[in-house]
Amino acid sequence: MQFNDMWLDNDQNNLHIEVQGNLLFGLFRDLQSYIFDLKENPPQNITFDLSSVDLIDSSGLGLLIIANDITGDNGVVTLKHPTENVSKLFQVCKMHELMEIVSPV
């Protein structure tokens, strides 16, 4: 499945989303709809590959938090390889308290 500059790979209990560009209000409405539709049959784990994302606004952060809510107490949302700017935002917002953040090596 493809959403603009985003690729989804959904295997049974794991959803992998690779985002390219910026995660900003209005740019990823298809992804937002897809995430909301997951409430019926949520994956256990969701991984967002953010290695190509330079900027995330409050709507983008909200989308990540919604994904975290959908996985529930038994699931994990992983934010993989955020860029330096995005990592700074995650530190300020304390996203590490909600989700697993995997920094590039």
mmCIF file with all atom_site columns, N, CA and C in Angstrom, residues 54-91:
data_model
loop_
_atom_site.group_PDB
_atom_site.id
_atom_site.type_symbol
_atom_site.label_atom_id
_atom_site.label_alt_id
_atom_site.label_comp_id
_atom_site.label_asym_id
_atom_site.label_entity_id
_atom_site.label_seq_id
_atom_site.pdbx_PDB_ins_code
_atom_site.Cartn_x
_atom_site.Cartn_y
_atom_site.Cartn_z
_atom_site.occupancy
_atom_site.B_iso_or_equiv
_atom_site.pdbx_formal_charge
_atom_site.auth_seq_id
_atom_site.auth_comp_id
_atom_site.auth_asym_id
_atom_site.auth_atom_id
_atom_site.pdbx_PDB_model_num
ATOM 1   N N  . ASP A 1 54 ? 12.162 15.387 7.959  1.00 0.00 ? 54 ASP A N  1
ATOM 2   C CA . ASP A 1 54 ? 12.879 16.546 8.491  1.00 0.00 ? 54 ASP A CA 1
ATOM 3   C C  . ASP A 1 54 ? 12.050 17.363 9.474  1.00 0.00 ? 54 ASP A C  1
ATOM 4   N N  . LEU A 1 55 ? 10.731 17.272 9.363  1.00 0.00 ? 55 LEU A N  1
ATOM 5   C CA . LEU A 1 55 ? 9.874  18.131 10.167 1.00 0.00 ? 55 LEU A CA 1
ATOM 6   C C  . LEU A 1 55 ? 8.569  17.416 10.501 1.00 0.00 ? 55 LEU A C  1
ATOM 7   N N  . ILE A 1 56 ? 8.155  17.528 11.760 1.00 0.00 ? 56 ILE A N  1
ATOM 8   C CA . ILE A 1 56 ? 6.865  17.009 12.206 1.00 0.00 ? 56 ILE A CA 1
ATOM 9   C C  . ILE A 1 56 ? 6.169  18.134 12.960 1.00 0.00 ? 56 ILE A C  1
ATOM 10  N N  . ASP A 1 57 ? 4.911  18.419 12.598 1.00 0.00 ? 57 ASP A N  1
ATOM 11  C CA . ASP A 1 57 ? 4.162  19.431 13.331 1.00 0.00 ? 57 ASP A CA 1
ATOM 12  C C  . ASP A 1 57 ? 3.255  18.760 14.364 1.00 0.00 ? 57 ASP A C  1
ATOM 13  N N  . SER A 1 58 ? 2.421  19.559 15.033 1.00 0.00 ? 58 SER A N  1
ATOM 14  C CA . SER A 1 58 ? 1.577  19.016 16.099 1.00 0.00 ? 58 SER A CA 1
ATOM 15  C C  . SER A 1 58 ? 0.596  17.971 15.576 1.00 0.00 ? 58 SER A C  1
ATOM 16  N N  . SER A 1 59 ? 0.131  18.122 14.347 1.00 0.00 ? 59 SER A N  1
ATOM 17  C CA . SER A 1 59 ? -0.768 17.114 13.767 1.00 0.00 ? 59 SER A CA 1
ATOM 18  C C  . SER A 1 59 ? -0.040 15.793 13.552 1.00 0.00 ? 59 SER A C  1
ATOM 19  N N  . GLY A 1 60 ? 1.212  15.878 13.127 1.00 0.00 ? 60 GLY A N  1
ATOM 20  C CA . GLY A 1 60 ? 2.020  14.673 12.957 1.00 0.00 ? 60 GLY A CA 1
ATOM 21  C C  . GLY A 1 60 ? 2.261  13.977 14.283 1.00 0.00 ? 60 GLY A C  1
ATOM 22  N N  . LEU A 1 61 ? 2.553  14.769 15.326 1.00 0.00 ? 61 LEU A N  1
ATOM 23  C CA . LEU A 1 61 ? 2.719  14.190 16.664 1.00 0.00 ? 61 LEU A CA 1
ATOM 24  C C  . LEU A 1 61 ? 1.421  13.527 17.121 1.00 0.00 ? 61 LEU A C  1
ATOM 25  N N  . GLY A 1 62 ? 0.308  14.196 16.849 1.00 0.00 ? 62 GLY A N  1
ATOM 26  C CA . GLY A 1 62 ? -0.992 13.634 17.212 1.00 0.00 ? 62 GLY A CA 1
ATOM 27  C C  . GLY A 1 62 ? -1.250 12.303 16.535 1.00 0.00 ? 62 GLY A C  1
ATOM 28  N N  . LEU A 1 63 ? -0.855 12.195 15.280 1.00 0.00 ? 63 LEU A N  1
ATOM 29  C CA . LEU A 1 63 ? -1.026 10.943 14.541 1.00 0.00 ? 63 LEU A CA 1
ATOM 30  C C  . LEU A 1 63 ? -0.217 9.815  15.182 1.00 0.00 ? 63 LEU A C  1
ATOM 31  N N  . LEU A 1 64 ? 1.004  10.123 15.616 1.00 0.00 ? 64 LEU A N  1
ATOM 32  C CA . LEU A 1 64 ? 1.833  9.120  16.288 1.00 0.00 ? 64 LEU A CA 1
ATOM 33  C C  . LEU A 1 64 ? 1.200  8.684  17.611 1.00 0.00 ? 64 LEU A C  1
ATOM 34  N N  . ILE A 1 65 ? 0.622  9.639  18.332 1.00 0.00 ? 65 ILE A N  1
ATOM 35  C CA . ILE A 1 65 ? -0.021 9.324  19.610 1.00 0.00 ? 65 ILE A CA 1
ATOM 36  C C  . ILE A 1 65 ? -1.279 8.486  19.392 1.00 0.00 ? 65 ILE A C  1
ATOM 37  N N  . ILE A 1 66 ? -2.038 8.793  18.342 1.00 0.00 ? 66 ILE A N  1
ATOM 38  C CA . ILE A 1 66 ? -3.215 7.982  18.015 1.00 0.00 ? 66 ILE A CA 1
ATOM 39  C C  . ILE A 1 66 ? -2.792 6.550  17.695 1.00 0.00 ? 66 ILE A C  1
ATOM 40  N N  . ALA A 1 67 ? -1.720 6.411  16.928 1.00 0.00 ? 67 ALA A N  1
ATOM 41  C CA . ALA A 1 67 ? -1.208 5.069  16.609 1.00 0.00 ? 67 ALA A CA 1
ATOM 42  C C  . ALA A 1 67 ? -0.843 4.331  17.894 1.00 0.00 ? 67 ALA A C  1
ATOM 43  N N  . ASN A 1 68 ? -0.247 5.048  18.838 1.00 0.00 ? 68 ASN A N  1
ATOM 44  C CA . ASN A 1 68 ? 0.113  4.445  20.121 1.00 0.00 ? 68 ASN A CA 1
ATOM 45  C C  . ASN A 1 68 ? -1.135 3.986  20.879 1.00 0.00 ? 68 ASN A C  1
ATOM 46  N N  . ASP A 1 69 ? -2.169 4.791  20.856 1.00 0.00 ? 69 ASP A N  1
ATOM 47  C CA . ASP A 1 69 ? -3.419 4.414  21.523 1.00 0.00 ? 69 ASP A CA 1
ATOM 48  C C  . ASP A 1 69 ? -4.039 3.175  20.884 1.00 0.00 ? 69 ASP A C  1
ATOM 49  N N  . ILE A 1 70 ? -3.946 3.075  19.567 1.00 0.00 ? 70 ILE A N  1
ATOM 50  C CA . ILE A 1 70 ? -4.548 1.951  18.847 1.00 0.00 ? 70 ILE A CA 1
ATOM 51  C C  . ILE A 1 70 ? -3.876 0.628  19.214 1.00 0.00 ? 70 ILE A C  1
ATOM 52  N N  . THR A 1 71 ? -2.560 0.641  19.417 1.00 0.00 ? 71 THR A N  1
ATOM 53  C CA . THR A 1 71 ? -1.869 -0.609 19.747 1.00 0.00 ? 71 THR A CA 1
ATOM 54  C C  . THR A 1 71 ? -2.219 -1.098 21.145 1.00 0.00 ? 71 THR A C  1
ATOM 55  N N  . GLY A 1 72 ? -2.674 -0.216 22.001 1.00 0.00 ? 72 GLY A N  1
ATOM 56  C CA . GLY A 1 72 ? -3.103 -0.617 23.339 1.00 0.00 ? 72 GLY A CA 1
ATOM 57  C C  . GLY A 1 72 ? -1.943 -0.957 24.256 1.00 0.00 ? 72 GLY A C  1
ATOM 58  N N  . ASP A 1 73 ? -2.281 -1.530 25.393 1.00 0.00 ? 73 ASP A N  1
ATOM 59  C CA . ASP A 1 73 ? -1.284 -1.838 26.423 1.00 0.00 ? 73 ASP A CA 1
ATOM 60  C C  . ASP A 1 73 ? -0.341 -2.965 26.030 1.00 0.00 ? 73 ASP A C  1
ATOM 61  N N  . ASN A 1 74 ? -0.759 -3.842 25.146 1.00 0.00 ? 74 ASN A N  1
ATOM 62  C CA . ASN A 1 74 ? 0.069  -4.987 24.773 1.00 0.00 ? 74 ASN A CA 1
ATOM 63  C C  . ASN A 1 74 ? 0.929  -4.741 23.540 1.00 0.00 ? 74 ASN A C  1
ATOM 64  N N  . GLY A 1 75 ? 0.755  -3.612 22.896 1.00 0.00 ? 75 GLY A N  1
ATOM 65  C CA . GLY A 1 75 ? 1.501  -3.322 21.679 1.00 0.00 ? 75 GLY A CA 1
ATOM 66  C C  . GLY A 1 75 ? 2.582  -2.281 21.897 1.00 0.00 ? 75 GLY A C  1
ATOM 67  N N  . VAL A 1 76 ? 3.375  -2.084 20.857 1.00 0.00 ? 76 VAL A N  1
ATOM 68  C CA . VAL A 1 76 ? 4.476  -1.129 20.912 1.00 0.00 ? 76 VAL A CA 1
ATOM 69  C C  . VAL A 1 76 ? 4.488  -0.309 19.633 1.00 0.00 ? 76 VAL A C  1
ATOM 70  N N  . VAL A 1 77 ? 4.646  1.001  19.795 1.00 0.00 ? 77 VAL A N  1
ATOM 71  C CA . VAL A 1 77 ? 4.921  1.867  18.653 1.00 0.00 ? 77 VAL A CA 1
ATOM 72  C C  . VAL A 1 77 ? 6.395  2.221  18.726 1.00 0.00 ? 77 VAL A C  1
ATOM 73  N N  . THR A 1 78 ? 7.097  1.983  17.637 1.00 0.00 ? 78 THR A N  1
ATOM 74  C CA . THR A 1 78 ? 8.525  2.278  17.562 1.00 0.00 ? 78 THR A CA 1
ATOM 75  C C  . THR A 1 78 ? 8.744  3.393  16.557 1.00 0.00 ? 78 THR A C  1
ATOM 76  N N  . LEU A 1 79 ? 9.486  4.406  16.980 1.00 0.00 ? 79 LEU A N  1
ATOM 77  C CA . LEU A 1 79 ? 9.873  5.509  16.108 1.00 0.00 ? 79 LEU A CA 1
ATOM 78  C C  . LEU A 1 79 ? 11.330 5.261  15.742 1.00 0.00 ? 79 LEU A C  1
ATOM 79  N N  . LYS A 1 80 ? 11.538 4.838  14.518 1.00 0.00 ? 80 LYS A N  1
ATOM 80  C CA . LYS A 1 80 ? 12.841 4.334  14.093 1.00 0.00 ? 80 LYS A CA 1
ATOM 81  C C  . LYS A 1 80 ? 13.626 5.404  13.334 1.00 0.00 ? 80 LYS A C  1
ATOM 82  N N  . HIS A 1 81 ? 14.849 5.605  13.763 1.00 0.00 ? 81 HIS A N  1
ATOM 83  C CA . HIS A 1 81 ? 15.834 6.454  13.095 1.00 0.00 ? 81 HIS A CA 1
ATOM 84  C C  . HIS A 1 81 ? 15.364 7.881  12.822 1.00 0.00 ? 81 HIS A C  1
ATOM 85  N N  . PRO A 1 82 ? 14.854 8.589  13.840 1.00 0.00 ? 82 PRO A N  1
ATOM 86  C CA . PRO A 1 82 ? 14.472 9.977  13.600 1.00 0.00 ? 82 PRO A CA 1
ATOM 87  C C  . PRO A 1 82 ? 15.703 10.834 13.298 1.00 0.00 ? 82 PRO A C  1
ATOM 88  N N  . THR A 1 83 ? 15.508 11.833 12.452 1.00 0.00 ? 83 THR A N  1
ATOM 89  C CA . THR A 1 83 ? 16.592 12.761 12.133 1.00 0.00 ? 83 THR A CA 1
ATOM 90  C C  . THR A 1 83 ? 16.883 13.625 13.365 1.00 0.00 ? 83 THR A C  1
ATOM 91  N N  . GLU A 1 84 ? 17.948 14.394 13.306 1.00 0.00 ? 84 GLU A N  1
ATOM 92  C CA . GLU A 1 84 ? 18.356 15.203 14.454 1.00 0.00 ? 84 GLU A CA 1
ATOM 93  C C  . GLU A 1 84 ? 17.261 16.183 14.876 1.00 0.00 ? 84 GLU A C  1
ATOM 94  N N  . ASN A 1 85 ? 16.659 16.883 13.912 1.00 0.00 ? 85 ASN A N  1
ATOM 95  C CA . ASN A 1 85 ? 15.593 17.838 14.239 1.00 0.00 ? 85 ASN A CA 1
ATOM 96  C C  . ASN A 1 85 ? 14.396 17.147 14.877 1.00 0.00 ? 85 ASN A C  1
ATOM 97  N N  . VAL A 1 86 ? 14.014 16.025 14.335 1.00 0.00 ? 86 VAL A N  1
ATOM 98  C CA . VAL A 1 86 ? 12.873 15.280 14.860 1.00 0.00 ? 86 VAL A CA 1
ATOM 99  C C  . VAL A 1 86 ? 13.207 14.712 16.242 1.00 0.00 ? 86 VAL A C  1
ATOM 100 N N  . SER A 1 87 ? 14.430 14.252 16.447 1.00 0.00 ? 87 SER A N  1
ATOM 101 C CA . SER A 1 87 ? 14.854 13.741 17.762 1.00 0.00 ? 87 SER A CA 1
ATOM 102 C C  . SER A 1 87 ? 14.747 14.821 18.832 1.00 0.00 ? 87 SER A C  1
ATOM 103 N N  . LYS A 1 88 ? 15.138 16.041 18.481 1.00 0.00 ? 88 LYS A N  1
ATOM 104 C CA . LYS A 1 88 ? 15.038 17.154 19.437 1.00 0.00 ? 88 LYS A CA 1
ATOM 105 C C  . LYS A 1 88 ? 13.586 17.409 19.823 1.00 0.00 ? 88 LYS A C  1
ATOM 106 N N  . LEU A 1 89 ? 12.698 17.370 18.839 1.00 0.00 ? 89 LEU A N  1
ATOM 107 C CA . LEU A 1 89 ? 11.271 17.547 19.111 1.00 0.00 ? 89 LEU A CA 1
ATOM 108 C C  . LEU A 1 89 ? 10.765 16.443 20.033 1.00 0.00 ? 89 LEU A C  1
ATOM 109 N N  . PHE A 1 90 ? 11.153 15.205 19.764 1.00 0.00 ? 90 PHE A N  1
ATOM 110 C CA . PHE A 1 90 ? 10.726 14.085 20.599 1.00 0.00 ? 90 PHE A CA 1
ATOM 111 C C  . PHE A 1 90 ? 11.222 14.240 22.034 1.00 0.00 ? 90 PHE A C  1
ATOM 112 N N  . GLN A 1 91 ? 12.430 14.780 22.212 1.00 0.00 ? 91 GLN A N  1
ATOM 113 C CA . GLN A 1 91 ? 12.957 14.993 23.563 1.00 0.00 ? 91 GLN A CA 1
ATOM 114 C C  . GLN A 1 91 ? 12.120 16.023 24.307 1.00 0.00 ? 91 GLN A C  1
#
